[in-house]
mmCIF file of C-alpha atoms in Angstrom:
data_model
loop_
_atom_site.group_PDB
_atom_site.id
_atom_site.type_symbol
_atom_site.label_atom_id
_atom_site.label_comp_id
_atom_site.label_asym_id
_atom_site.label_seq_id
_atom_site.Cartn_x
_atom_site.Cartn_y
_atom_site.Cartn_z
ATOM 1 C CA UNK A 1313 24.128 2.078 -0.901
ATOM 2 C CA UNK A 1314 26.035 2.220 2.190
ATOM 3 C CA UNK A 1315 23.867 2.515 4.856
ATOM 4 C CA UNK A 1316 21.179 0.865 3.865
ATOM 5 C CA UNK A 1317 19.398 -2.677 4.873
ATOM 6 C CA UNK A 1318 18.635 -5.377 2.593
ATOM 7 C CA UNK A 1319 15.573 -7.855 2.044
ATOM 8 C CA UNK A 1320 14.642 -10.249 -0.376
ATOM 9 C CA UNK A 1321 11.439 -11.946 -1.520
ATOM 10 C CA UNK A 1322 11.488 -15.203 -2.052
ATOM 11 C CA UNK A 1323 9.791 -16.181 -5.220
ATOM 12 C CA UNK A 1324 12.130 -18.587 -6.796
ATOM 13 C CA UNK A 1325 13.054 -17.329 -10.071
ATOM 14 C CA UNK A 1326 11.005 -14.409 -9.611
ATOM 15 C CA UNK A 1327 12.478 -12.993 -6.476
ATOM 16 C CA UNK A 1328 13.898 -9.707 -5.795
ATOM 17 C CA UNK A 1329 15.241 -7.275 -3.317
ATOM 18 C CA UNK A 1330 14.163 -4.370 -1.264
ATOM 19 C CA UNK A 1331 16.945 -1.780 -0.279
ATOM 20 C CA UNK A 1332 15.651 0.553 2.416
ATOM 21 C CA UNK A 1333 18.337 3.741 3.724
ATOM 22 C CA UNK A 1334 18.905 7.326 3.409
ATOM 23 C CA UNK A 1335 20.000 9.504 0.092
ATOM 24 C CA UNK A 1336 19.270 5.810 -2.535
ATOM 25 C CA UNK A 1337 18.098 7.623 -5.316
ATOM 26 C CA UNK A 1338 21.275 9.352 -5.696
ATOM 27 C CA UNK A 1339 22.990 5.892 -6.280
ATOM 28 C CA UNK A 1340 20.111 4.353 -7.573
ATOM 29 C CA UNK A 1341 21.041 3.660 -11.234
ATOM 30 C CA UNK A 1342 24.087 1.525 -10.685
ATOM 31 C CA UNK A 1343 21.124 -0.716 -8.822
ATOM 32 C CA UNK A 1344 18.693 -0.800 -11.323
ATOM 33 C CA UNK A 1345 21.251 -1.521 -13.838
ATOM 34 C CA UNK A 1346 22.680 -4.709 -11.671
ATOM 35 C CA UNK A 1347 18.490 -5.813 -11.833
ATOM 36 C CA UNK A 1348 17.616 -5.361 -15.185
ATOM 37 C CA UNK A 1349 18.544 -6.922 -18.986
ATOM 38 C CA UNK A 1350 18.414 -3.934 -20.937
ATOM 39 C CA UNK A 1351 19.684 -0.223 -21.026
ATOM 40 C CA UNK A 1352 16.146 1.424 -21.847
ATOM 41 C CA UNK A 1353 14.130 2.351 -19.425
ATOM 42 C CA UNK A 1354 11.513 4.950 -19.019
ATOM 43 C CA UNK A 1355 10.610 6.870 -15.572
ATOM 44 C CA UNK A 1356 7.217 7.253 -15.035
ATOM 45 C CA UNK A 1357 6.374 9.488 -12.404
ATOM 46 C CA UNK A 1358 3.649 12.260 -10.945
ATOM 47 C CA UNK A 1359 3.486 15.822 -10.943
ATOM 48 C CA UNK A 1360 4.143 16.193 -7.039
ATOM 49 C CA UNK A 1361 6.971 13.644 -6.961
ATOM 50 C CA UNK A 1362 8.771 14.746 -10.378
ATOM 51 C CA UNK A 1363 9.571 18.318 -9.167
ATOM 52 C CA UNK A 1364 11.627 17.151 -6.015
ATOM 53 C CA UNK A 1365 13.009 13.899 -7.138
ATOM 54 C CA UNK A 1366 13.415 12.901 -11.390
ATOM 55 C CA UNK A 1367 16.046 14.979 -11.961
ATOM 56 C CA UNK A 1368 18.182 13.372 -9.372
ATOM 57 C CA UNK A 1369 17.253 9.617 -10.300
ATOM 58 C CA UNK A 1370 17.232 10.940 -14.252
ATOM 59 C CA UNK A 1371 21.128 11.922 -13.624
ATOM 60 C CA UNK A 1372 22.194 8.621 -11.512
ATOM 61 C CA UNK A 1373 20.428 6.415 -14.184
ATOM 62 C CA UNK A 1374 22.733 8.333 -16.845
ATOM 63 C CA UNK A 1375 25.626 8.098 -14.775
ATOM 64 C CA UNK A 1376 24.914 4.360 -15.147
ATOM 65 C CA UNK A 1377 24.901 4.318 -18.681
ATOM 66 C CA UNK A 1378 21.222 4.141 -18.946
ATOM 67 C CA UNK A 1379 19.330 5.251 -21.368
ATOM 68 C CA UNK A 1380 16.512 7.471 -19.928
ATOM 69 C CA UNK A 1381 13.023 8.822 -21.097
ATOM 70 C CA UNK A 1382 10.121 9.597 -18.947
ATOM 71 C CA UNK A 1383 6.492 10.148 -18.353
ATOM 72 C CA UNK A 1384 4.626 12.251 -15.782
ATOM 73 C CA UNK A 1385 1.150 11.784 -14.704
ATOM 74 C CA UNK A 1386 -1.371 13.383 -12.977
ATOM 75 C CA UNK A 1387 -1.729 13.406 -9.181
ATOM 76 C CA UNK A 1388 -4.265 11.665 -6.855
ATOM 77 C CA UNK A 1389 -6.211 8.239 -6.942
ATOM 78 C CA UNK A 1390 -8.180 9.202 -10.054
ATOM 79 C CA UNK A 1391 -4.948 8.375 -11.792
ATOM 80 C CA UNK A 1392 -5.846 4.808 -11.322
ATOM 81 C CA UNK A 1393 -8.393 4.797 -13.563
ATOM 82 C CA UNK A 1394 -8.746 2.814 -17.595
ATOM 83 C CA UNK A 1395 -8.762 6.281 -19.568
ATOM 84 C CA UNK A 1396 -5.296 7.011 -17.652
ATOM 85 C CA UNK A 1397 -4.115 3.949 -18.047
ATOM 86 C CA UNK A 1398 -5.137 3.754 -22.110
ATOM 87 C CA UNK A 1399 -3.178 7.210 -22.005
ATOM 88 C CA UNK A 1400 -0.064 5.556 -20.366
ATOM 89 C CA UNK A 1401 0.245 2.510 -22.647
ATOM 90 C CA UNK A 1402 -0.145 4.418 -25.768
ATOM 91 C CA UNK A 1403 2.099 6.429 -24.647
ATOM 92 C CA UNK A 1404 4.663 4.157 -24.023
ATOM 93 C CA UNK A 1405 3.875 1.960 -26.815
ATOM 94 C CA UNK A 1406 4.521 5.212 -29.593
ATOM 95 C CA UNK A 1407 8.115 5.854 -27.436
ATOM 96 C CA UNK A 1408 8.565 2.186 -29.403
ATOM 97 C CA UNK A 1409 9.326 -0.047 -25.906
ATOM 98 C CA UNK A 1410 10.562 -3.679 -26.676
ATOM 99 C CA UNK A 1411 10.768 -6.412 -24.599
ATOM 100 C CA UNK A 1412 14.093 -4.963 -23.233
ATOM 101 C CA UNK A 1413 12.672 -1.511 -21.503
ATOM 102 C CA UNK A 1414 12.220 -0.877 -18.025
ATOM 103 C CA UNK A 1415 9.449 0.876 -16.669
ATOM 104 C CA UNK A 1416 10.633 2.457 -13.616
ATOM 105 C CA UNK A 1417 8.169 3.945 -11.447
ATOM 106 C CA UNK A 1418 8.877 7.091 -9.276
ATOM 107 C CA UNK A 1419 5.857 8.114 -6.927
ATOM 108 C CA UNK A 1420 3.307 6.830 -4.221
ATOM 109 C CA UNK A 1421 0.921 3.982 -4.441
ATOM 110 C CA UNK A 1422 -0.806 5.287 -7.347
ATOM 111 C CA UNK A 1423 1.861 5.741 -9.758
ATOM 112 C CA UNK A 1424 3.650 1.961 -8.500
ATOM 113 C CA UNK A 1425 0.153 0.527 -9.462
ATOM 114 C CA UNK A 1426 -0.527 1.862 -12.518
ATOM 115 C CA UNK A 1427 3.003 1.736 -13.861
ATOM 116 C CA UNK A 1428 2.935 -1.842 -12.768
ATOM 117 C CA UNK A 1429 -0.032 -2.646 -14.252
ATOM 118 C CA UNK A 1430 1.089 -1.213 -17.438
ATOM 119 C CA UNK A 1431 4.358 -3.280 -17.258
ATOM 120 C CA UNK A 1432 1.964 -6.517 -16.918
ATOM 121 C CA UNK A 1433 0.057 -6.087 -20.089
ATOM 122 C CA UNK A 1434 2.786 -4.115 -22.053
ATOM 123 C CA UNK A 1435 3.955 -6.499 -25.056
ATOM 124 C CA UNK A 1436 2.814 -9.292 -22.659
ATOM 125 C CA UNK A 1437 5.006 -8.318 -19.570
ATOM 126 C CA UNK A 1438 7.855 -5.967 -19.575
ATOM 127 C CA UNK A 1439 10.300 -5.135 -15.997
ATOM 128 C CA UNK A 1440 9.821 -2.854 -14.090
ATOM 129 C CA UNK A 1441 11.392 -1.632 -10.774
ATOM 130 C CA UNK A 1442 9.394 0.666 -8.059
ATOM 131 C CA UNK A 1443 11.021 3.737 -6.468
ATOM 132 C CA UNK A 1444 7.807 4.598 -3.606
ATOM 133 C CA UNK A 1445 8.512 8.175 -2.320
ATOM 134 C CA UNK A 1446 5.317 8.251 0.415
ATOM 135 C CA UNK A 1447 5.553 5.658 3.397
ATOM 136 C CA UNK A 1448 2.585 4.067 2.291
ATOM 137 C CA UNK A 1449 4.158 2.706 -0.745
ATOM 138 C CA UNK A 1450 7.472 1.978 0.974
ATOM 139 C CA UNK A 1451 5.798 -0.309 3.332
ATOM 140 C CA UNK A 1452 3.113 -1.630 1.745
ATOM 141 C CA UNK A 1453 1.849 -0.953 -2.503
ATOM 142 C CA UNK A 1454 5.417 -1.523 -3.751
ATOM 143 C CA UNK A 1455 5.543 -5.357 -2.451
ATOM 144 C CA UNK A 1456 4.426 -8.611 -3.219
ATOM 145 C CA UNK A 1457 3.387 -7.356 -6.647
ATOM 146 C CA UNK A 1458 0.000 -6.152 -6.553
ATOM 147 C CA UNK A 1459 -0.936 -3.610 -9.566
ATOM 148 C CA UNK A 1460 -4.076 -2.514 -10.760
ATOM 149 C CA UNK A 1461 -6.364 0.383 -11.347
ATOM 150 C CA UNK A 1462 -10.353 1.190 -9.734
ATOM 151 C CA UNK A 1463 -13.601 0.943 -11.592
ATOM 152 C CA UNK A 1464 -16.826 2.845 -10.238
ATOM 153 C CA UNK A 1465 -17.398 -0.724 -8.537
ATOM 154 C CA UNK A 1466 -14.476 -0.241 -6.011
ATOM 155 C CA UNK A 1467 -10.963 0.018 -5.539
ATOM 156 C CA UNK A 1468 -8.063 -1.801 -7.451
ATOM 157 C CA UNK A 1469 -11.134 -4.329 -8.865
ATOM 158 C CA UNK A 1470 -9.198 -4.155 -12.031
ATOM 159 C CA UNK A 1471 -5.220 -5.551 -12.247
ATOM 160 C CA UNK A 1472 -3.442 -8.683 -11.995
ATOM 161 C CA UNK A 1473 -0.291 -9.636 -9.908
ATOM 162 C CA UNK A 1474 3.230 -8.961 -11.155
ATOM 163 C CA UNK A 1475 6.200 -8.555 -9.609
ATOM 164 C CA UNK A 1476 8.959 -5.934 -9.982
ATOM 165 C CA UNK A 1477 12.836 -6.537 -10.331
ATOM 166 C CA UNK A 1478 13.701 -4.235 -7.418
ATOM 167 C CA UNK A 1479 12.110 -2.056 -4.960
ATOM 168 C CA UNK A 1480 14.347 1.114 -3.732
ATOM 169 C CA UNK A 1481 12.751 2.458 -0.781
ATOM 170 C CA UNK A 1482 14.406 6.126 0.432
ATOM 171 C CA UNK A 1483 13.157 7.699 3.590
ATOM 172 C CA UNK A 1484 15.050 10.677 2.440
ATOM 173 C CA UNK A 1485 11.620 11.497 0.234
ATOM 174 C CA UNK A 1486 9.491 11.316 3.230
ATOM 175 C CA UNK A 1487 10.589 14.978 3.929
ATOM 176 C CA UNK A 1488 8.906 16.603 1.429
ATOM 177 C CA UNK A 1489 5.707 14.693 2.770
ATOM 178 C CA UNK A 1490 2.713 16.737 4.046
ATOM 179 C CA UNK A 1491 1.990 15.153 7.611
ATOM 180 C CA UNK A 1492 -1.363 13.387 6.525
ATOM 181 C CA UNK A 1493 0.667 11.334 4.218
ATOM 182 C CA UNK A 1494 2.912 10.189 6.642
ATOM 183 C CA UNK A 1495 0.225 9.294 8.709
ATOM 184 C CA UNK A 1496 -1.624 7.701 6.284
ATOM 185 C CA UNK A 1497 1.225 5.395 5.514
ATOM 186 C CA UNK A 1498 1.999 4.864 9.535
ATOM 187 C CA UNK A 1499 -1.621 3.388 9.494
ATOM 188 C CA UNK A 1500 -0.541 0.475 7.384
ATOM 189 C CA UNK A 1501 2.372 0.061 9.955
ATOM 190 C CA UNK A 1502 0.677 -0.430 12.503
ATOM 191 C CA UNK A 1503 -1.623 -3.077 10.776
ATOM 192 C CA UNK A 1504 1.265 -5.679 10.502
ATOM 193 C CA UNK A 1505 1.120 -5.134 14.398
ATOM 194 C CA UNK A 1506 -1.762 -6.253 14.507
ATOM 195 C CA UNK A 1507 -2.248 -9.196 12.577
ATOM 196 C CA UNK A 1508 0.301 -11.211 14.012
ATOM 197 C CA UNK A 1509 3.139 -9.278 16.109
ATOM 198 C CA UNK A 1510 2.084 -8.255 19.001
ATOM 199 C CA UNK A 1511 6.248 -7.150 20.197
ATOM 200 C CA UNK A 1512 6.052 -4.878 16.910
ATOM 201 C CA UNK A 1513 2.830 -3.219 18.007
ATOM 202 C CA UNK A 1514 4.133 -2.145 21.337
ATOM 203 C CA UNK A 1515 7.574 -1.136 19.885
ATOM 204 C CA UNK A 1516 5.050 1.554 17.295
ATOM 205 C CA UNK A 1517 3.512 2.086 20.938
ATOM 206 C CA UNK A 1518 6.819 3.509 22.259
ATOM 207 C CA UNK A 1519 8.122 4.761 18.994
ATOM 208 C CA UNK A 1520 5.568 5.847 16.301
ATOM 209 C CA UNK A 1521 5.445 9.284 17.505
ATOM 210 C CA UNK A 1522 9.006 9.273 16.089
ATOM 211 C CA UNK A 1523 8.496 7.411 12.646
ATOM 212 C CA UNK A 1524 5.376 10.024 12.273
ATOM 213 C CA UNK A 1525 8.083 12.804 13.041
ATOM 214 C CA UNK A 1526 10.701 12.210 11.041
ATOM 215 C CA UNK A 1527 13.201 10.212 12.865
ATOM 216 C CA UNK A 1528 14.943 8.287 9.895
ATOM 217 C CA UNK A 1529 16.105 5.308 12.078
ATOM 218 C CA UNK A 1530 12.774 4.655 13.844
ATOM 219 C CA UNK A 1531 11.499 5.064 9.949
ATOM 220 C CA UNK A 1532 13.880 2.905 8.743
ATOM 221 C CA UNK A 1533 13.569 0.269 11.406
ATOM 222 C CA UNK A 1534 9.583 0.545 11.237
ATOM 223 C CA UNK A 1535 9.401 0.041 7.090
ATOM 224 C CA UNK A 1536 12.248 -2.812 7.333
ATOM 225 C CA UNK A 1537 9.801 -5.017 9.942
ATOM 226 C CA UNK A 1538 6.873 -4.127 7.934
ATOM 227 C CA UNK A 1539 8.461 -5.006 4.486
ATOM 228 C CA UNK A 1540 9.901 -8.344 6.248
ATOM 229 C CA UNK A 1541 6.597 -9.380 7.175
ATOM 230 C CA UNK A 1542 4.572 -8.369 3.689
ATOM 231 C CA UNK A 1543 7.555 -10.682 2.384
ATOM 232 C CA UNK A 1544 6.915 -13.595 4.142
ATOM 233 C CA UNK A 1545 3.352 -13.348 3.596
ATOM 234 C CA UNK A 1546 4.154 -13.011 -0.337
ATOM 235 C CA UNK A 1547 7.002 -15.424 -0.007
ATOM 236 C CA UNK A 1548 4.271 -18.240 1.188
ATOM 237 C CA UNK A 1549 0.372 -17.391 -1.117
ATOM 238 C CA UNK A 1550 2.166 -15.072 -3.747
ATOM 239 C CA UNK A 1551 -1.455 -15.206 -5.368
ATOM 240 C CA UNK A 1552 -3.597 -14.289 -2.178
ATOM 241 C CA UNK A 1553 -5.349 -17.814 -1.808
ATOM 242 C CA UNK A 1554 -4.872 -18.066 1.633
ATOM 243 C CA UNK A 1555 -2.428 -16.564 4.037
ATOM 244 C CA UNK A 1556 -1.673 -13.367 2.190
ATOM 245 C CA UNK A 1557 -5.484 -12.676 3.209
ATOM 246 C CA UNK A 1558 -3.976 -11.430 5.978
ATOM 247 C CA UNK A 1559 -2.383 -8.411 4.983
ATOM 248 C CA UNK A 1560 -5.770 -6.785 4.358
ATOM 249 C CA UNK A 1561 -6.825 -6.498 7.739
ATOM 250 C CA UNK A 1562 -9.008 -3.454 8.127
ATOM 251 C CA UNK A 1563 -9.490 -3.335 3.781
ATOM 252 C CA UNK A 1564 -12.488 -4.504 3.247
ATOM 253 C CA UNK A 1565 -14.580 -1.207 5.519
ATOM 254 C CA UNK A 1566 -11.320 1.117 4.382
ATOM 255 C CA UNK A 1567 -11.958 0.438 0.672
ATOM 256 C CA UNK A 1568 -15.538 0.810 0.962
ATOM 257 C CA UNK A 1569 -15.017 4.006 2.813
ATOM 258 C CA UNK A 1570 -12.708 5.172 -0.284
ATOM 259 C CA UNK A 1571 -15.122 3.388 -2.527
ATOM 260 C CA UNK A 1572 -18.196 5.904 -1.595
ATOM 261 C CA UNK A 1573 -15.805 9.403 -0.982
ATOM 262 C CA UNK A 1574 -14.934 8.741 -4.968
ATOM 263 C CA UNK A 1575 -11.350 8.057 -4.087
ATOM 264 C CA UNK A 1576 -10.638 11.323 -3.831
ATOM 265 C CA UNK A 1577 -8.715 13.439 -1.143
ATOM 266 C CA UNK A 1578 -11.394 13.871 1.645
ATOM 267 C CA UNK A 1579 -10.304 10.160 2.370
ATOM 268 C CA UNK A 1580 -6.984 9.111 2.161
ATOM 269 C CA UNK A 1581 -6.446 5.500 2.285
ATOM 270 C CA UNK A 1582 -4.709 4.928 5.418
ATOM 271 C CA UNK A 1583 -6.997 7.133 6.633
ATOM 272 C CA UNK A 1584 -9.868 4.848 5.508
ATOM 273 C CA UNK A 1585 -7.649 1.838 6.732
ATOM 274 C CA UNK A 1586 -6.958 3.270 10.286
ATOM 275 C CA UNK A 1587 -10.875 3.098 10.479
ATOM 276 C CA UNK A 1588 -11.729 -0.154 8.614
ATOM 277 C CA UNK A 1589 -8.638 -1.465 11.539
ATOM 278 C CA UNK A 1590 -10.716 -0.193 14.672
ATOM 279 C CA UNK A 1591 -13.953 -1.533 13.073
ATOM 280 C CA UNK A 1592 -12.454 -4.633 12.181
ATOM 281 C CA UNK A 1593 -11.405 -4.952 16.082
ATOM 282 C CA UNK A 1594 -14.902 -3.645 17.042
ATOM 283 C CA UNK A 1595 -16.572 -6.243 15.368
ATOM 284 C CA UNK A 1596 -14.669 -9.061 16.890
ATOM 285 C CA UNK A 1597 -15.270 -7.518 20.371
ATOM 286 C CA UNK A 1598 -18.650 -7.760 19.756
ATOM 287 C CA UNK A 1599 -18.551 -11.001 18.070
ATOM 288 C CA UNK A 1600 -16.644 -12.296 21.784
ATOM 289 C CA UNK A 1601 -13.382 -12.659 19.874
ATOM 290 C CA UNK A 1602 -11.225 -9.790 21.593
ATOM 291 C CA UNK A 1603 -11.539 -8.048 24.778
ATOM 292 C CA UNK A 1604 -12.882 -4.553 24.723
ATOM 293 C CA UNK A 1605 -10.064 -3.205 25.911
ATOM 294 C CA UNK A 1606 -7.867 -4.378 22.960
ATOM 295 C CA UNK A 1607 -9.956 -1.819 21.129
ATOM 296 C CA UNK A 1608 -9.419 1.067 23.449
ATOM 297 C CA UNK A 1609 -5.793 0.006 23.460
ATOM 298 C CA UNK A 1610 -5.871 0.251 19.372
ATOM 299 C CA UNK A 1611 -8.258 3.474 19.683
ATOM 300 C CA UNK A 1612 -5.458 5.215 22.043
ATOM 301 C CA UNK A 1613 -2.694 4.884 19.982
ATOM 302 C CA UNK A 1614 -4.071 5.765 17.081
ATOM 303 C CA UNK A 1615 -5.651 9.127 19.037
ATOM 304 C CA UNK A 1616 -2.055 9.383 20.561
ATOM 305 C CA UNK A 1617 -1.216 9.407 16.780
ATOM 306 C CA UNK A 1618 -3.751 11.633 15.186
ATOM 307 C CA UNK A 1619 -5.568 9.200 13.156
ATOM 308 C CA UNK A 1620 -9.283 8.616 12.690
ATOM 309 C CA UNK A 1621 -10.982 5.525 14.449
ATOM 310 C CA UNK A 1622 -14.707 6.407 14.057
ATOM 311 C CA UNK A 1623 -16.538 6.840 10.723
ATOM 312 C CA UNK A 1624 -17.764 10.201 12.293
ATOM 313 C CA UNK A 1625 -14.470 11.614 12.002
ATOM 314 C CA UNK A 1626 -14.400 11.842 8.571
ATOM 315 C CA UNK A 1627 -18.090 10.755 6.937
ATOM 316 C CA UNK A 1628 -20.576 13.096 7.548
ATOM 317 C CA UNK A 1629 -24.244 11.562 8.305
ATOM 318 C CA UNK A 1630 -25.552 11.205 5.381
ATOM 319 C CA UNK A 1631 -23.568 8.165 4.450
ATOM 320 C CA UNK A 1632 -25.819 5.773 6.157
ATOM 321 C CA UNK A 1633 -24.965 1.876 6.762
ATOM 322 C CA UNK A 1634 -25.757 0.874 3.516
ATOM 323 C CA UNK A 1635 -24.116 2.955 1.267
ATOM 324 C CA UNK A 1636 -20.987 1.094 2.763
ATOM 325 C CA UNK A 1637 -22.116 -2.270 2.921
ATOM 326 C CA UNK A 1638 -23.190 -2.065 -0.566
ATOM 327 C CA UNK A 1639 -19.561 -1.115 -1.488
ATOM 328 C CA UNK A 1640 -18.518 -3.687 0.769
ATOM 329 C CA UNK A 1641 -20.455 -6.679 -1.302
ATOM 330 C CA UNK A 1642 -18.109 -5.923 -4.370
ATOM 331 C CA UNK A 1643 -14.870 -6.636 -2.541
ATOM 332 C CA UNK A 1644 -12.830 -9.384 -4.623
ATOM 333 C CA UNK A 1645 -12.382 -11.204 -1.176
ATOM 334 C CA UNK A 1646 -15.954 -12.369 -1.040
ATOM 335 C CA UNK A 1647 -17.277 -15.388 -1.906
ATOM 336 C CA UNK A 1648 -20.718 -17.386 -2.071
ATOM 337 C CA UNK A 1649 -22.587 -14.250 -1.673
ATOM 338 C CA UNK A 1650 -20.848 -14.081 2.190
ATOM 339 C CA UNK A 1651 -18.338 -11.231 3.274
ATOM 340 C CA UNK A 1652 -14.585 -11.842 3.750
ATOM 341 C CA UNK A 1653 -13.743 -10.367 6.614
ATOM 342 C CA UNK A 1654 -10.031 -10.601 8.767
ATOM 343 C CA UNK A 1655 -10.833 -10.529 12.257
ATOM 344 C CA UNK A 1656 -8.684 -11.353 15.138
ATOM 345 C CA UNK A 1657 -8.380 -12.818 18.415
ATOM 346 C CA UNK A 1658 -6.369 -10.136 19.831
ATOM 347 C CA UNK A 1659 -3.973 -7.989 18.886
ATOM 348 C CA UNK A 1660 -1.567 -10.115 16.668
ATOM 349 C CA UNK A 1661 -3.576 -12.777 16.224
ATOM 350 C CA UNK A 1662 -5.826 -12.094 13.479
ATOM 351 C CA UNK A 1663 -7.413 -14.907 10.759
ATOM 352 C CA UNK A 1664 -9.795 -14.589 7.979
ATOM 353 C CA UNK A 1665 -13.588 -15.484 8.288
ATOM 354 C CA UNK A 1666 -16.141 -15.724 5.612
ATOM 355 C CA UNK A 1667 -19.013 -16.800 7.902
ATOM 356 C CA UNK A 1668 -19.953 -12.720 8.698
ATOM 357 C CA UNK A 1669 -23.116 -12.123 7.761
ATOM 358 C CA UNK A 1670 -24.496 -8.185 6.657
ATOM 359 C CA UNK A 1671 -26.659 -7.820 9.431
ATOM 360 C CA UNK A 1672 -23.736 -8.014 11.719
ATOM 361 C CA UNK A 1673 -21.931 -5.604 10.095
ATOM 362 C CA UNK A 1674 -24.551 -2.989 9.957
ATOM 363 C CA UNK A 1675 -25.215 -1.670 13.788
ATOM 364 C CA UNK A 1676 -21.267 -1.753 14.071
ATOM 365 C CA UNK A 1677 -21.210 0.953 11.060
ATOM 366 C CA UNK A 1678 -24.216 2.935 12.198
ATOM 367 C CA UNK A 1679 -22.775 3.541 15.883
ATOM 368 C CA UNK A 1680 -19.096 4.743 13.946
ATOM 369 C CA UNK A 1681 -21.332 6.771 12.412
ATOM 370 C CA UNK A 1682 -23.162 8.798 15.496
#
């Protein structure tokens, strides 16, 4: 894995590394072999990613004297869901897994969470190592551990934490990426900008028209800082009591956008988060937190970028306020019958607040709306 760069969370006896580069997957078995205590594993995978890319891992994992099945599911968030995931374990469960199999899992956010997930409540906890293919995953879903599934109630409201032996992210796979996915995942780039690195938000200022194009070493760089930062965040509140709060900056509207489109395709999630970011700024302009022209400076990059920053953009009218805020009062972050919400101070200095009440939240999403 020549030229690729190395990170590590630090969990103790649970940590692992991250390997981000060009061309991994072609090496990648000798890796997962290093990270793992048995020779099974199984590959479970998607029917978008498995075309371009299980063939390839299939053959380096049998080059390392692994032994190899695999499982492909279908595309798109409804994956996510209990009958897939009753599917997947039974699955997996009549292949006769022990304690010794690795799940691997090949694919975006929705295959790393549901294949983790599995691995959680398979025989009590099995390994398993992520391999994301979309930039979303790469700098975001596959660390720190979260896995889980939706219910009708919301997104990922179902799931526990768990963390994988080994994350193997390739920005070779972001080729085969339709645009809106790459933009998608840039969305969740920029939000590690914002919460607390404000240097890393103007170096996506001057550069993220190259991650979004294709330039592998602005891609690289730009998933490395994000991936250190997620780290450190995990390293510190693995379990999301405090700090870790953080990293959802721009979640709590985003999911509840998702939440009401039926997680399907109109929405993508960093489309949602893009939006629940500039609403989450919005808010604390109005709230005399931020200046107003932090939020035209967040607004214009993201234009610059060709993501959405108004509900408008994407939501037609007859979503009104409280469709969303009704999503928004399941969100696991609340408490006391008060929303969670991260605000911020400015760009880079955001902290979490559970003192927001509805009311103030409701005239911010009707003008998004106009």
């Amino acid at each position: 894995m020549g030229n690729s760069k190395k990170l590590s969370v630090d969990l103790k006896e649970r940590s692992y590394e991250i390997i981000v580069g060009k061309d991994l997957i072609k090496t990648a078995g000798q890796k997962i072999k290093q990270n793992i205590s048995g020779k099974d594993i199984i590959i479970v995978s998607d029917r978008n990613v498995a075309k371009y890319y299980l063939t390839e891992l299939r053959n380096s994992c049998e080059n390392a004297k692994l032994s190899c099945e695999e499982i492909i599911l279908p595309s798109g968030e409804n994956t996510k869901s209990f009958n897939q995931l009753n599917l997947l374990v039974e699955r997996l469960l009549s292949m006769g897994i022990s304690r010794t199999t690795t799940l691997i899992a090949l694919g975006g956010g929705v295959v790393g969470d549901i294949t983790g997930f599995a691995a959680s409540i398979l025989l009590r906890g099995i390994d398993f190592v992520q391999i994301p293919t979309t930039l979303l995953a790469q700098v975001d879903s596959s660390v720190g551990g979260k896995t889980g599934i939706n219910s009708s109630h919301g997104k990922n409201l179902i799931g526990a934490f768990y963390q994988p032996k080994l994350v193997i992210a390739d920005v070779s796979t972001l080729d085969t990426l339709p645009k809106r996915q790459i933009l998608a995942g840039y969305s969740e780039i920029v939000k590690y900008g914002l919460i607390n690195n404000l240097t890393f938000f103007k170096w996506l200022e001057k550069n993220g028209k190259e991650v979004c194009s294709g330039n592998k070493q602005s891609q690289i760089k730009a998933i490395v800082e994000s991936c250190k930062m997620k780290s450190e965040f995990v390293s510190e509140d693995e379990l999301e009591n405090s700090k870790r709060t953080l990293l959802n900056l721009g979640h709590t509207f985003g999911h509840a956008i998702e939440a009401h489109t039926g997680f399907s395709n109109k929405v993508l999630h960093g489309e949602a988060v893009s939006i629940g970011l500039s609403l989450a700024f919005e808010l604390s302009a109005k709230l005399g937190l931020c200046s107003v022209s932090e939020v035209e400076r967040i607004q214009t990059h993201f234009k610059l970028i060709g993501l959405p920053f108004k509900l408008s953009q994407l939501l037609d009218k007859s979503c009104g306020p409280d469709n969303l805020i009704e999503f928004m009062k399941n969100d696991k972050k609340n408490k006391n019958g008060k929303l969670t919400l991260i605000l911020a101070r400015g760009i880079g200095k955001a902290f979490v607040t559970n003192k927001i009440n509805y009311s103030d939240v409701k005239p911010l999403i009707s003008s998004s709306l106009k």
